[in-house]
Short mmCIF file of the C-alpha atoms (twelve columns), coordinates in Angstrom:
data_MODEL
# 
_entry.id   MODEL 
# 
loop_
_atom_site.group_PDB 
_atom_site.id 
_atom_site.type_symbol 
_atom_site.label_atom_id 
_atom_site.label_alt_id 
_atom_site.label_comp_id 
_atom_site.label_asym_id 
_atom_site.label_seq_id 
_atom_site.Cartn_x 
_atom_site.Cartn_y 
_atom_site.Cartn_z 
_atom_site.pdbx_PDB_model_num 
ATOM 1   C CA . MET A 1   -23.828 -20.095 17.816 1 
ATOM 2   C CA . ASN A 2   -27.389 -21.200 18.782 1 
ATOM 3   C CA . SER A 3   -26.322 -21.907 22.501 1 
ATOM 4   C CA . ASP A 4   -25.282 -19.645 25.531 1 
ATOM 5   C CA . THR A 5   -22.185 -22.018 25.707 1 
ATOM 6   C CA . ASP A 6   -21.107 -21.865 21.755 1 
ATOM 7   C CA . ALA A 7   -19.071 -18.507 22.362 1 
ATOM 8   C CA . LEU A 8   -17.324 -20.333 25.240 1 
ATOM 9   C CA . ALA A 9   -16.263 -23.134 23.322 1 
ATOM 10  C CA . LEU A 10  -12.948 -22.168 23.146 1 
ATOM 11  C CA . PRO A 11  -10.760 -22.118 26.630 1 
ATOM 12  C CA . PHE A 12  -9.620  -18.872 28.253 1 
ATOM 13  C CA . PHE A 13  -5.858  -18.228 28.243 1 
ATOM 14  C CA . CYS A 14  -5.031  -16.292 31.383 1 
ATOM 15  C CA . PRO A 15  -2.010  -17.096 33.114 1 
ATOM 16  C CA . ILE A 16  -3.147  -14.919 35.833 1 
ATOM 17  C CA . GLY A 17  -3.971  -16.079 39.424 1 
ATOM 18  C CA . PRO A 18  -7.120  -15.657 40.820 1 
ATOM 19  C CA . ALA A 19  -7.714  -13.676 43.712 1 
ATOM 20  C CA . VAL A 20  -11.021 -12.079 45.499 1 
ATOM 21  C CA . HIS A 21  -11.324 -9.749  48.356 1 
ATOM 22  C CA . PRO A 22  -12.212 -11.269 51.826 1 
ATOM 23  C CA . ALA A 23  -15.065 -8.725  52.003 1 
ATOM 24  C CA . ALA A 24  -16.890 -9.067  49.370 1 
ATOM 25  C CA . GLY A 25  -19.791 -10.620 50.796 1 
ATOM 26  C CA . GLU A 26  -19.946 -6.981  53.436 1 
ATOM 27  C CA . ALA A 27  -19.228 -4.617  50.192 1 
ATOM 28  C CA . GLU A 28  -22.702 -6.317  48.102 1 
ATOM 29  C CA . ARG A 29  -24.779 -5.976  51.619 1 
ATOM 30  C CA . ARG A 30  -23.534 -2.342  51.620 1 
ATOM 31  C CA . ALA A 31  -23.826 -1.847  48.137 1 
ATOM 32  C CA . VAL A 32  -27.347 -3.291  48.155 1 
ATOM 33  C CA . ALA A 33  -28.536 -0.885  50.984 1 
ATOM 34  C CA . TRP A 34  -27.007 2.072   48.990 1 
ATOM 35  C CA . ILE A 35  -29.204 1.106   46.057 1 
ATOM 36  C CA . ASP A 36  -32.004 0.688   48.155 1 
ATOM 37  C CA . ARG A 37  -31.732 4.124   49.695 1 
ATOM 38  C CA . MET A 38  -31.222 5.838   46.033 1 
ATOM 39  C CA . GLY A 39  -34.086 4.054   44.374 1 
ATOM 40  C CA . PHE A 40  -32.921 4.491   40.820 1 
ATOM 41  C CA . ALA A 41  -33.967 1.190   39.912 1 
ATOM 42  C CA . ARG A 42  -37.527 1.997   40.183 1 
ATOM 43  C CA . THR A 43  -39.394 -1.521  38.968 1 
ATOM 44  C CA . GLU A 44  -38.962 -5.055  40.569 1 
ATOM 45  C CA . GLU A 45  -37.160 -6.100  37.303 1 
ATOM 46  C CA . GLU A 46  -34.948 -3.512  37.106 1 
ATOM 47  C CA . TYR A 47  -34.108 -4.046  40.742 1 
ATOM 48  C CA . ALA A 48  -33.537 -7.695  40.489 1 
ATOM 49  C CA . ARG A 49  -31.460 -7.127  37.063 1 
ATOM 50  C CA . THR A 50  -29.265 -4.792  38.760 1 
ATOM 51  C CA . VAL A 51  -28.674 -6.788  42.266 1 
ATOM 52  C CA . ARG A 52  -28.032 -9.796  39.941 1 
ATOM 53  C CA . THR A 53  -25.074 -8.618  38.246 1 
ATOM 54  C CA . ARG A 54  -23.160 -9.394  41.245 1 
ATOM 55  C CA . SER A 55  -21.227 -6.002  40.998 1 
ATOM 56  C CA . ALA A 56  -19.507 -6.313  44.743 1 
ATOM 57  C CA . ASP A 57  -17.966 -9.628  43.471 1 
ATOM 58  C CA . PHE A 58  -16.938 -8.365  40.240 1 
ATOM 59  C CA . TYR A 59  -15.005 -5.706  41.751 1 
ATOM 60  C CA . ALA A 60  -13.852 -7.698  44.871 1 
ATOM 61  C CA . ARG A 61  -12.011 -9.485  42.315 1 
ATOM 62  C CA . PHE A 62  -10.375 -6.464  40.610 1 
ATOM 63  C CA . ALA A 63  -9.295  -4.850  43.837 1 
ATOM 64  C CA . PRO A 64  -8.828  -8.032  46.080 1 
ATOM 65  C CA . TYR A 65  -6.399  -5.868  48.623 1 
ATOM 66  C CA . ALA A 66  -8.258  -2.636  48.768 1 
ATOM 67  C CA . ASP A 67  -9.431  -0.715  51.792 1 
ATOM 68  C CA . PRO A 68  -12.837 -2.489  52.949 1 
ATOM 69  C CA . ASP A 69  -14.583 0.811   53.699 1 
ATOM 70  C CA . ARG A 70  -13.847 1.745   49.914 1 
ATOM 71  C CA . LEU A 71  -14.554 -1.326  48.387 1 
ATOM 72  C CA . TRP A 72  -17.990 -0.958  48.472 1 
ATOM 73  C CA . LEU A 73  -18.092 2.210   46.970 1 
ATOM 74  C CA . ALA A 74  -16.711 0.897   43.601 1 
ATOM 75  C CA . ALA A 75  -19.081 -1.788  43.909 1 
ATOM 76  C CA . CYS A 76  -21.895 0.709   44.037 1 
ATOM 77  C CA . TRP A 77  -20.588 2.302   40.899 1 
ATOM 78  C CA . VAL A 78  -20.313 -0.759  39.411 1 
ATOM 79  C CA . TYR A 79  -24.189 -1.613  39.955 1 
ATOM 80  C CA . TRP A 80  -25.053 1.721   39.120 1 
ATOM 81  C CA . GLY A 81  -23.226 1.717   35.747 1 
ATOM 82  C CA . PHE A 82  -25.132 -1.868  34.953 1 
ATOM 83  C CA . ALA A 83  -28.160 -0.403  35.534 1 
ATOM 84  C CA . PHE A 84  -27.599 3.156   33.533 1 
ATOM 85  C CA . ASP A 85  -26.372 1.218   30.715 1 
ATOM 86  C CA . ASP A 86  -29.398 -0.760  30.350 1 
ATOM 87  C CA . ALA A 87  -31.845 1.887   31.229 1 
ATOM 88  C CA . ARG A 88  -30.045 4.676   29.362 1 
ATOM 89  C CA . CYS A 89  -27.751 3.306   26.632 1 
ATOM 90  C CA . ASP A 90  -28.463 -0.306  25.125 1 
ATOM 91  C CA . GLU A 91  -32.168 -0.122  26.038 1 
ATOM 92  C CA . GLY A 92  -34.871 2.732   26.912 1 
ATOM 93  C CA . PRO A 93  -35.840 5.809   25.019 1 
ATOM 94  C CA . PHE A 94  -32.431 7.100   24.437 1 
ATOM 95  C CA . ALA A 95  -30.530 3.983   22.776 1 
ATOM 96  C CA . ALA A 96  -30.934 4.955   19.477 1 
ATOM 97  C CA . ASP A 97  -31.235 8.584   20.183 1 
ATOM 98  C CA . PRO A 98  -27.890 10.588  19.886 1 
ATOM 99  C CA . ALA A 99  -29.064 14.051  20.362 1 
ATOM 100 C CA . GLY A 100 -31.214 12.770  23.508 1 
ATOM 101 C CA . PHE A 101 -28.418 10.495  24.952 1 
ATOM 102 C CA . ALA A 102 -25.820 13.730  24.615 1 
ATOM 103 C CA . GLY A 103 -28.209 15.688  27.047 1 
ATOM 104 C CA . VAL A 104 -28.516 12.373  29.424 1 
ATOM 105 C CA . ALA A 105 -24.550 11.908  29.414 1 
ATOM 106 C CA . ALA A 106 -23.725 15.981  29.813 1 
ATOM 107 C CA . ARG A 107 -26.318 16.190  32.879 1 
ATOM 108 C CA . THR A 108 -25.004 12.828  34.588 1 
ATOM 109 C CA . GLN A 109 -21.448 13.798  34.237 1 
ATOM 110 C CA . ARG A 110 -22.162 17.067  35.697 1 
ATOM 111 C CA . ALA A 111 -23.952 15.439  38.704 1 
ATOM 112 C CA . LEU A 112 -20.813 13.643  39.330 1 
ATOM 113 C CA . GLU A 113 -18.379 16.594  38.906 1 
ATOM 114 C CA . THR A 114 -20.607 19.128  41.149 1 
ATOM 115 C CA . PRO A 115 -19.810 19.494  44.761 1 
ATOM 116 C CA . GLY A 116 -21.763 19.931  47.830 1 
ATOM 117 C CA . PRO A 117 -26.000 19.696  47.839 1 
ATOM 118 C CA . LEU A 118 -27.609 19.509  44.389 1 
ATOM 119 C CA . PHE A 119 -31.075 19.058  43.245 1 
ATOM 120 C CA . VAL A 120 -31.101 16.219  40.519 1 
ATOM 121 C CA . PRO A 121 -34.390 15.096  38.984 1 
ATOM 122 C CA . ASP A 122 -33.388 12.165  37.218 1 
ATOM 123 C CA . GLY A 123 -32.691 9.504   39.843 1 
ATOM 124 C CA . TYR A 124 -29.482 7.961   38.001 1 
ATOM 125 C CA . ALA A 125 -27.947 11.448  38.134 1 
ATOM 126 C CA . ALA A 126 -28.654 11.627  41.497 1 
ATOM 127 C CA . ALA A 127 -27.404 8.534   42.818 1 
ATOM 128 C CA . LEU A 128 -24.396 9.097   40.755 1 
ATOM 129 C CA . HIS A 129 -23.955 12.747  42.513 1 
ATOM 130 C CA . ASP A 130 -24.290 10.836  45.815 1 
ATOM 131 C CA . LEU A 131 -21.555 8.446   44.824 1 
ATOM 132 C CA . GLY A 132 -19.188 11.157  43.626 1 
ATOM 133 C CA . GLU A 133 -19.515 13.109  47.150 1 
ATOM 134 C CA . ARG A 134 -18.799 9.893   48.756 1 
ATOM 135 C CA . PHE A 135 -15.663 9.361   46.489 1 
ATOM 136 C CA . ARG A 136 -14.996 13.313  47.068 1 
ATOM 137 C CA . ALA A 137 -14.547 12.368  50.795 1 
ATOM 138 C CA . CYS A 138 -11.994 9.855   50.487 1 
ATOM 139 C CA . ALA A 139 -10.065 10.236  47.188 1 
ATOM 140 C CA . THR A 140 -7.342  12.706  46.708 1 
ATOM 141 C CA . PRO A 141 -7.768  15.399  44.014 1 
ATOM 142 C CA . VAL A 142 -5.678  13.701  41.414 1 
ATOM 143 C CA . GLN A 143 -7.795  10.498  42.004 1 
ATOM 144 C CA . LEU A 144 -11.012 12.339  41.744 1 
ATOM 145 C CA . ARG A 145 -9.840  14.150  38.593 1 
ATOM 146 C CA . ARG A 146 -8.748  11.023  36.917 1 
ATOM 147 C CA . PHE A 147 -11.843 9.349   37.700 1 
ATOM 148 C CA . HIS A 148 -13.797 11.806  36.470 1 
ATOM 149 C CA . HIS A 149 -11.977 12.045  33.074 1 
ATOM 150 C CA . ALA A 150 -12.392 8.419   32.959 1 
ATOM 151 C CA . HIS A 151 -16.043 8.701   33.412 1 
ATOM 152 C CA . GLN A 152 -16.455 11.201  30.906 1 
ATOM 153 C CA . GLY A 153 -14.465 9.173   28.283 1 
ATOM 154 C CA . TRP A 154 -17.124 6.168   28.791 1 
ATOM 155 C CA . LEU A 155 -19.656 8.383   28.394 1 
ATOM 156 C CA . ALA A 156 -18.402 9.637   24.857 1 
ATOM 157 C CA . GLY A 157 -17.669 6.153   23.605 1 
ATOM 158 C CA . VAL A 158 -21.667 5.355   24.525 1 
ATOM 159 C CA . GLN A 159 -22.440 8.181   22.473 1 
ATOM 160 C CA . TRP A 160 -20.578 6.898   19.559 1 
ATOM 161 C CA . GLN A 161 -22.242 3.445   20.039 1 
ATOM 162 C CA . VAL A 162 -25.824 5.001   20.251 1 
ATOM 163 C CA . CYS A 163 -25.011 7.336   17.025 1 
ATOM 164 C CA . ASN A 164 -23.711 4.001   15.483 1 
ATOM 165 C CA . ARG A 165 -27.051 2.191   16.476 1 
ATOM 166 C CA . ALA A 166 -29.267 5.117   15.243 1 
ATOM 167 C CA . THR A 167 -27.723 5.375   11.983 1 
ATOM 168 C CA . GLY A 168 -27.257 1.459   11.442 1 
ATOM 169 C CA . ARG A 169 -23.491 1.455   10.775 1 
ATOM 170 C CA . LEU A 170 -21.280 -0.923  11.688 1 
ATOM 171 C CA . PRO A 171 -17.580 0.253   12.434 1 
ATOM 172 C CA . THR A 172 -14.782 -1.441  10.839 1 
ATOM 173 C CA . LEU A 173 -12.652 -3.782  13.598 1 
ATOM 174 C CA . ASP A 174 -10.047 -0.871  14.136 1 
ATOM 175 C CA . GLN A 175 -12.813 1.957   14.665 1 
ATOM 176 C CA . TYR A 176 -14.491 -0.836  16.980 1 
ATOM 177 C CA . LEU A 177 -11.950 -1.312  19.346 1 
ATOM 178 C CA . THR A 178 -11.376 2.263   19.246 1 
ATOM 179 C CA . MET A 179 -15.105 2.712   20.604 1 
ATOM 180 C CA . ARG A 180 -14.794 -0.242  22.953 1 
ATOM 181 C CA . LEU A 181 -11.904 1.101   24.648 1 
ATOM 182 C CA . HIS A 182 -14.456 3.673   26.064 1 
ATOM 183 C CA . SER A 183 -17.666 2.274   25.640 1 
ATOM 184 C CA . ALA A 184 -16.913 -0.933  27.483 1 
ATOM 185 C CA . GLY A 185 -16.457 0.940   30.857 1 
ATOM 186 C CA . GLY A 186 -12.958 0.015   31.749 1 
ATOM 187 C CA . GLU A 187 -11.709 3.618   31.952 1 
ATOM 188 C CA . PRO A 188 -13.839 4.585   35.323 1 
ATOM 189 C CA . THR A 189 -13.619 0.842   36.503 1 
ATOM 190 C CA . TYR A 190 -9.919  0.887   36.528 1 
ATOM 191 C CA . ALA A 191 -9.406  4.409   37.520 1 
ATOM 192 C CA . MET A 192 -11.312 3.620   40.842 1 
ATOM 193 C CA . LEU A 193 -8.594  1.346   41.685 1 
ATOM 194 C CA . GLU A 194 -6.206  4.131   43.118 1 
ATOM 195 C CA . ILE A 195 -9.379  5.085   44.953 1 
ATOM 196 C CA . VAL A 196 -10.191 1.786   46.812 1 
ATOM 197 C CA . ASN A 197 -6.392  1.303   47.355 1 
ATOM 198 C CA . GLY A 198 -5.860  4.434   48.956 1 
ATOM 199 C CA . GLU A 199 -2.709  5.077   46.898 1 
ATOM 200 C CA . GLU A 200 -2.278  7.514   44.524 1 
ATOM 201 C CA . VAL A 201 0.098   6.819   41.501 1 
ATOM 202 C CA . PRO A 202 2.745   9.579   40.444 1 
ATOM 203 C CA . GLY A 203 1.887   11.269  37.561 1 
ATOM 204 C CA . ARG A 204 5.048   10.970  35.776 1 
ATOM 205 C CA . GLU A 205 4.215   7.105   35.956 1 
ATOM 206 C CA . MET A 206 0.697   6.892   35.342 1 
ATOM 207 C CA . ASP A 207 1.075   9.043   32.433 1 
ATOM 208 C CA . ALA A 208 3.815   7.407   30.890 1 
ATOM 209 C CA . PRO A 209 2.947   5.667   27.529 1 
ATOM 210 C CA . ALA A 210 3.722   2.061   28.978 1 
ATOM 211 C CA . VAL A 211 1.333   2.483   31.645 1 
ATOM 212 C CA . ARG A 212 -1.271  3.995   29.410 1 
ATOM 213 C CA . ALA A 213 -0.870  0.788   26.837 1 
ATOM 214 C CA . LEU A 214 -1.221  -1.416  29.984 1 
ATOM 215 C CA . THR A 215 -4.487  0.049   31.055 1 
ATOM 216 C CA . GLU A 216 -5.783  0.107   27.388 1 
ATOM 217 C CA . MET A 217 -4.437  -3.365  27.066 1 
ATOM 218 C CA . ALA A 218 -6.412  -4.291  30.126 1 
ATOM 219 C CA . ILE A 219 -9.503  -2.755  29.209 1 
ATOM 220 C CA . CYS A 220 -9.251  -4.003  25.468 1 
ATOM 221 C CA . VAL A 221 -9.027  -8.061  26.841 1 
ATOM 222 C CA . ASP A 222 -11.924 -7.365  29.198 1 
ATOM 223 C CA . ALA A 223 -13.976 -5.820  26.527 1 
ATOM 224 C CA . LEU A 224 -13.329 -8.830  23.996 1 
ATOM 225 C CA . ASP A 225 -14.125 -11.029 26.591 1 
ATOM 226 C CA . ASN A 226 -17.360 -9.749  27.356 1 
ATOM 227 C CA . ASP A 227 -18.236 -9.273  23.777 1 
ATOM 228 C CA . ARG A 228 -17.709 -13.516 23.688 1 
ATOM 229 C CA . HIS A 229 -19.514 -13.942 27.017 1 
ATOM 230 C CA . SER A 230 -22.151 -11.655 25.891 1 
ATOM 231 C CA . PHE A 231 -22.905 -13.037 22.512 1 
ATOM 232 C CA . ALA A 232 -25.617 -15.378 23.072 1 
ATOM 233 C CA . HIS A 233 -27.398 -13.025 25.389 1 
ATOM 234 C CA . GLU A 234 -27.314 -10.239 22.539 1 
ATOM 235 C CA . CYS A 235 -28.434 -12.510 20.223 1 
ATOM 236 C CA . ALA A 236 -31.521 -13.288 22.473 1 
ATOM 237 C CA . ARG A 237 -32.159 -9.244  22.557 1 
ATOM 238 C CA . ARG A 238 -31.210 -8.484  18.961 1 
ATOM 239 C CA . GLN A 239 -28.432 -6.554  20.043 1 
ATOM 240 C CA . THR A 240 -25.649 -8.047  17.972 1 
ATOM 241 C CA . GLY A 241 -24.758 -5.239  15.999 1 
ATOM 242 C CA . GLN A 242 -21.832 -3.765  18.148 1 
ATOM 243 C CA . ASN A 243 -20.237 -7.086  19.120 1 
ATOM 244 C CA . VAL A 244 -16.522 -8.008  17.917 1 
ATOM 245 C CA . LEU A 245 -18.104 -11.388 16.480 1 
ATOM 246 C CA . SER A 246 -20.580 -9.366  14.481 1 
ATOM 247 C CA . VAL A 247 -17.863 -6.558  13.120 1 
ATOM 248 C CA . LEU A 248 -15.258 -9.609  12.177 1 
ATOM 249 C CA . MET A 249 -18.046 -11.431 10.031 1 
ATOM 250 C CA . ALA A 250 -19.259 -7.962  8.463  1 
ATOM 251 C CA . GLU A 251 -15.887 -7.153  7.501  1 
ATOM 252 C CA . GLU A 252 -13.975 -10.554 6.841  1 
ATOM 253 C CA . GLY A 253 -16.946 -12.889 6.006  1 
ATOM 254 C CA . GLY A 254 -17.454 -16.144 7.623  1 
ATOM 255 C CA . THR A 255 -19.313 -17.895 10.345 1 
ATOM 256 C CA . PRO A 256 -19.418 -16.963 14.133 1 
ATOM 257 C CA . GLU A 257 -17.370 -19.779 15.015 1 
ATOM 258 C CA . GLN A 258 -14.700 -18.946 12.224 1 
ATOM 259 C CA . ALA A 259 -15.062 -14.616 13.706 1 
ATOM 260 C CA . LEU A 260 -14.755 -16.378 17.409 1 
ATOM 261 C CA . HIS A 261 -11.597 -17.849 16.751 1 
ATOM 262 C CA . ARG A 262 -10.363 -14.553 15.031 1 
ATOM 263 C CA . ALA A 263 -11.442 -12.447 17.850 1 
ATOM 264 C CA . VAL A 264 -9.648  -15.244 20.484 1 
ATOM 265 C CA . GLY A 265 -6.708  -15.078 18.177 1 
ATOM 266 C CA . LEU A 266 -6.330  -11.193 18.530 1 
ATOM 267 C CA . ARG A 267 -7.573  -11.127 22.321 1 
ATOM 268 C CA . ASP A 268 -4.706  -13.561 22.970 1 
ATOM 269 C CA . ARG A 269 -2.248  -11.603 21.247 1 
ATOM 270 C CA . VAL A 270 -3.086  -8.540  23.337 1 
ATOM 271 C CA . LEU A 271 -2.863  -10.379 26.565 1 
ATOM 272 C CA . CYS A 272 0.741   -11.731 25.747 1 
ATOM 273 C CA . ARG A 273 1.841   -8.137  24.986 1 
ATOM 274 C CA . PHE A 274 -0.003  -6.956  28.223 1 
ATOM 275 C CA . LEU A 275 1.846   -9.728  30.285 1 
ATOM 276 C CA . GLU A 276 5.140   -8.820  28.526 1 
ATOM 277 C CA . LEU A 277 5.132   -5.194  28.820 1 
ATOM 278 C CA . ARG A 278 3.525   -5.439  32.848 1 
ATOM 279 C CA . ASP A 279 6.963   -7.306  33.935 1 
ATOM 280 C CA . ALA A 280 9.134   -4.622  32.049 1 
ATOM 281 C CA . VAL A 281 7.149   -1.796  34.073 1 
ATOM 282 C CA . ARG A 282 6.199   -3.601  37.321 1 
ATOM 283 C CA . ALA A 283 10.721  -4.020  37.568 1 
ATOM 284 C CA . ARG A 284 11.065  -0.399  37.829 1 
ATOM 285 C CA . ALA A 285 7.644   0.909   39.521 1 
ATOM 286 C CA . SER A 286 6.784   2.487   42.971 1 
ATOM 287 C CA . ALA A 287 4.866   0.645   45.231 1 
ATOM 288 C CA . PRO A 288 1.641   2.604   43.825 1 
ATOM 289 C CA . LEU A 289 2.040   1.689   40.298 1 
ATOM 290 C CA . ARG A 290 3.012   -1.978  41.254 1 
ATOM 291 C CA . ARG A 291 -0.464  -2.446  43.046 1 
ATOM 292 C CA . TYR A 292 -1.932  -0.649  40.258 1 
ATOM 293 C CA . VAL A 293 -0.536  -2.732  37.681 1 
ATOM 294 C CA . ASP A 294 -0.978  -6.224  39.603 1 
ATOM 295 C CA . ASP A 295 -4.590  -5.062  39.800 1 
ATOM 296 C CA . LEU A 296 -5.036  -4.403  35.936 1 
ATOM 297 C CA . ALA A 297 -3.954  -8.416  35.848 1 
ATOM 298 C CA . HIS A 298 -6.297  -8.997  38.603 1 
ATOM 299 C CA . GLY A 299 -9.160  -7.433  36.646 1 
ATOM 300 C CA . ILE A 300 -8.604  -9.684  33.843 1 
ATOM 301 C CA . ARG A 301 -8.525  -12.465 35.552 1 
ATOM 302 C CA . GLY A 302 -11.719 -11.323 37.747 1 
ATOM 303 C CA . ASN A 303 -13.703 -10.301 34.851 1 
ATOM 304 C CA . ILE A 304 -13.789 -13.590 33.243 1 
ATOM 305 C CA . GLU A 305 -14.612 -15.564 36.639 1 
ATOM 306 C CA . TRP A 306 -17.067 -13.134 37.450 1 
ATOM 307 C CA . ALA A 307 -18.781 -13.372 34.206 1 
ATOM 308 C CA . ALA A 308 -19.032 -17.088 34.264 1 
ATOM 309 C CA . ARG A 309 -21.000 -16.667 37.906 1 
ATOM 310 C CA . THR A 310 -23.345 -13.806 36.727 1 
ATOM 311 C CA . LEU A 311 -26.648 -14.358 34.473 1 
ATOM 312 C CA . ARG A 312 -25.792 -10.679 32.947 1 
ATOM 313 C CA . TYR A 313 -23.868 -12.693 30.065 1 
ATOM 314 C CA . SER A 314 -24.704 -16.240 30.067 1 
ATOM 315 C CA . GLY A 315 -28.094 -15.699 28.279 1 
ATOM 316 C CA . GLY A 316 -29.967 -17.267 30.577 1 
ATOM 317 C CA . ALA A 317 -31.042 -14.855 32.921 1 
ATOM 318 C CA . ALA A 318 -34.722 -15.087 31.307 1 
ATOM 319 C CA . ARG A 319 -34.693 -18.566 30.605 1 
ATOM 320 C CA . GLY A 320 -33.425 -19.648 34.220 1 
ATOM 321 C CA . ALA A 321 -30.187 -20.649 33.277 1 
ATOM 322 C CA . GLY A 322 -27.123 -21.226 35.559 1 
ATOM 323 C CA . PRO A 323 -23.743 -19.936 35.360 1 
ATOM 324 C CA . VAL A 324 -21.541 -21.096 32.603 1 
ATOM 325 C CA . ARG A 325 -18.154 -23.411 33.770 1 
ATOM 326 C CA . THR A 326 -15.155 -21.808 32.537 1 
ATOM 327 C CA . ARG A 327 -12.392 -23.782 30.530 1 
ATOM 328 C CA . TRP A 328 -8.687  -22.862 30.932 1 
ATOM 329 C CA . THR A 329 -5.939  -23.162 28.582 1 
ATOM 330 C CA . ASP A 330 -2.051  -22.429 29.379 1 
ATOM 331 C CA . ALA A 331 -1.415  -21.236 25.394 1 
ATOM 332 C CA . PRO A 332 -2.423  -18.647 23.455 1 
ATOM 333 C CA . LEU A 333 -4.578  -19.661 20.576 1 
ATOM 334 C CA . PRO A 334 -2.141  -19.567 17.333 1 
ATOM 335 C CA . GLY A 335 -1.906  -17.582 14.524 1 
ATOM 336 C CA . GLY A 336 -3.207  -14.515 16.146 1 
ATOM 337 C CA . ARG A 337 -3.911  -11.107 14.131 1 
ATOM 338 C CA . ASP A 338 -1.050  -9.002  13.432 1 
ATOM 339 C CA . PRO A 339 -1.839  -5.624  15.119 1 
ATOM 340 C CA . SER A 340 0.102   -3.728  12.802 1 
ATOM 341 C CA . GLY A 341 -2.852  -3.345  10.465 1 
ATOM 342 C CA . LEU A 342 -4.812  -2.108  13.038 1 
ATOM 343 C CA . PRO A 343 -3.664  1.672   13.838 1 
ATOM 344 C CA . SER A 344 -5.571  2.123   17.251 1 
ATOM 345 C CA . ILE A 345 -3.815  -0.269  18.716 1 
ATOM 346 C CA . ALA A 346 -0.498  -0.959  17.200 1 
ATOM 347 C CA . TRP A 347 1.255   1.242   19.204 1 
ATOM 348 C CA . TRP A 348 1.074   -1.139  22.262 1 
ATOM 349 C CA . TRP A 349 3.962   -3.087  20.433 1 
ATOM 350 C CA . GLN A 350 5.886   -0.256  20.078 1 
ATOM 351 C CA . VAL A 351 6.635   1.287   23.719 1 
ATOM 352 C CA . SER A 352 8.849   -0.037  25.991 1 
ATOM 353 C CA . GLY A 353 8.964   -0.464  29.737 1 
# 
């Protein structure tokens, strides 16, 4: 795969309609103003890279009916998350230093969880504390706890990723899927839905196996789509060691094109199961759960559309290339991998709505 569009050669199967919040532009304005106030992006390059992620557009597609006065807060976290990922996770002094990253992750998580005034010398942790206070002012205690728990899960997944990088270890496909369910950042991204929508899903519904499966499947589809979008970009930065295509080639052999077909086949099979279980769950769901489940679907579609519009995953940011045109298909790729051989995700096919 030598061009930025090779990893997109196959069309995307996604029978979910597009939607975007009408206040996306206002959310971007307010979020960028917050970035300016916080000052965690300290160089012109860091600032430009953060802003051009178009994170407000990203989250406006996840939560197209959110409260406009809360939507921008979620956008702030996404902007912050991408910047933190670049500076502390994928690059920088802690990218291959598990012990160093563990300290950073613990201090960052604590800054989020600690209420009230707090002096934090690290700019990223200080910005997250500020955002945590803003969430605390509008979220219910349950929503806040769910977000904190999801945030900790993300940092734990990144810790695993950093350890693999430090030791030169490539995980198996099943191990990789487990890691990506956390390291992709989907947990906190979807946990913010309740906050921005102003609706708390009852615990008996949110903690039910079927809803847990739907959340994990949405994260999995998003993560595999992001791997696909980012492969060329990662090739340019020599960061492909932990991408589903690299994992598949190491485990099963073959070319990048063959790995792409295998990855897309698996992804499409997960999406088909998501759609099937979503319909079953939605039929008996409370209004808050219906909104949550609908927005899981919006996130899958929105993540694809956003990725085609941002330079972050196009691989062309450094060369001035523009967004990539997305191609769609009405049918999943035939012959997707049988998930029964992947213990980390096989249970998604065993739960009922």
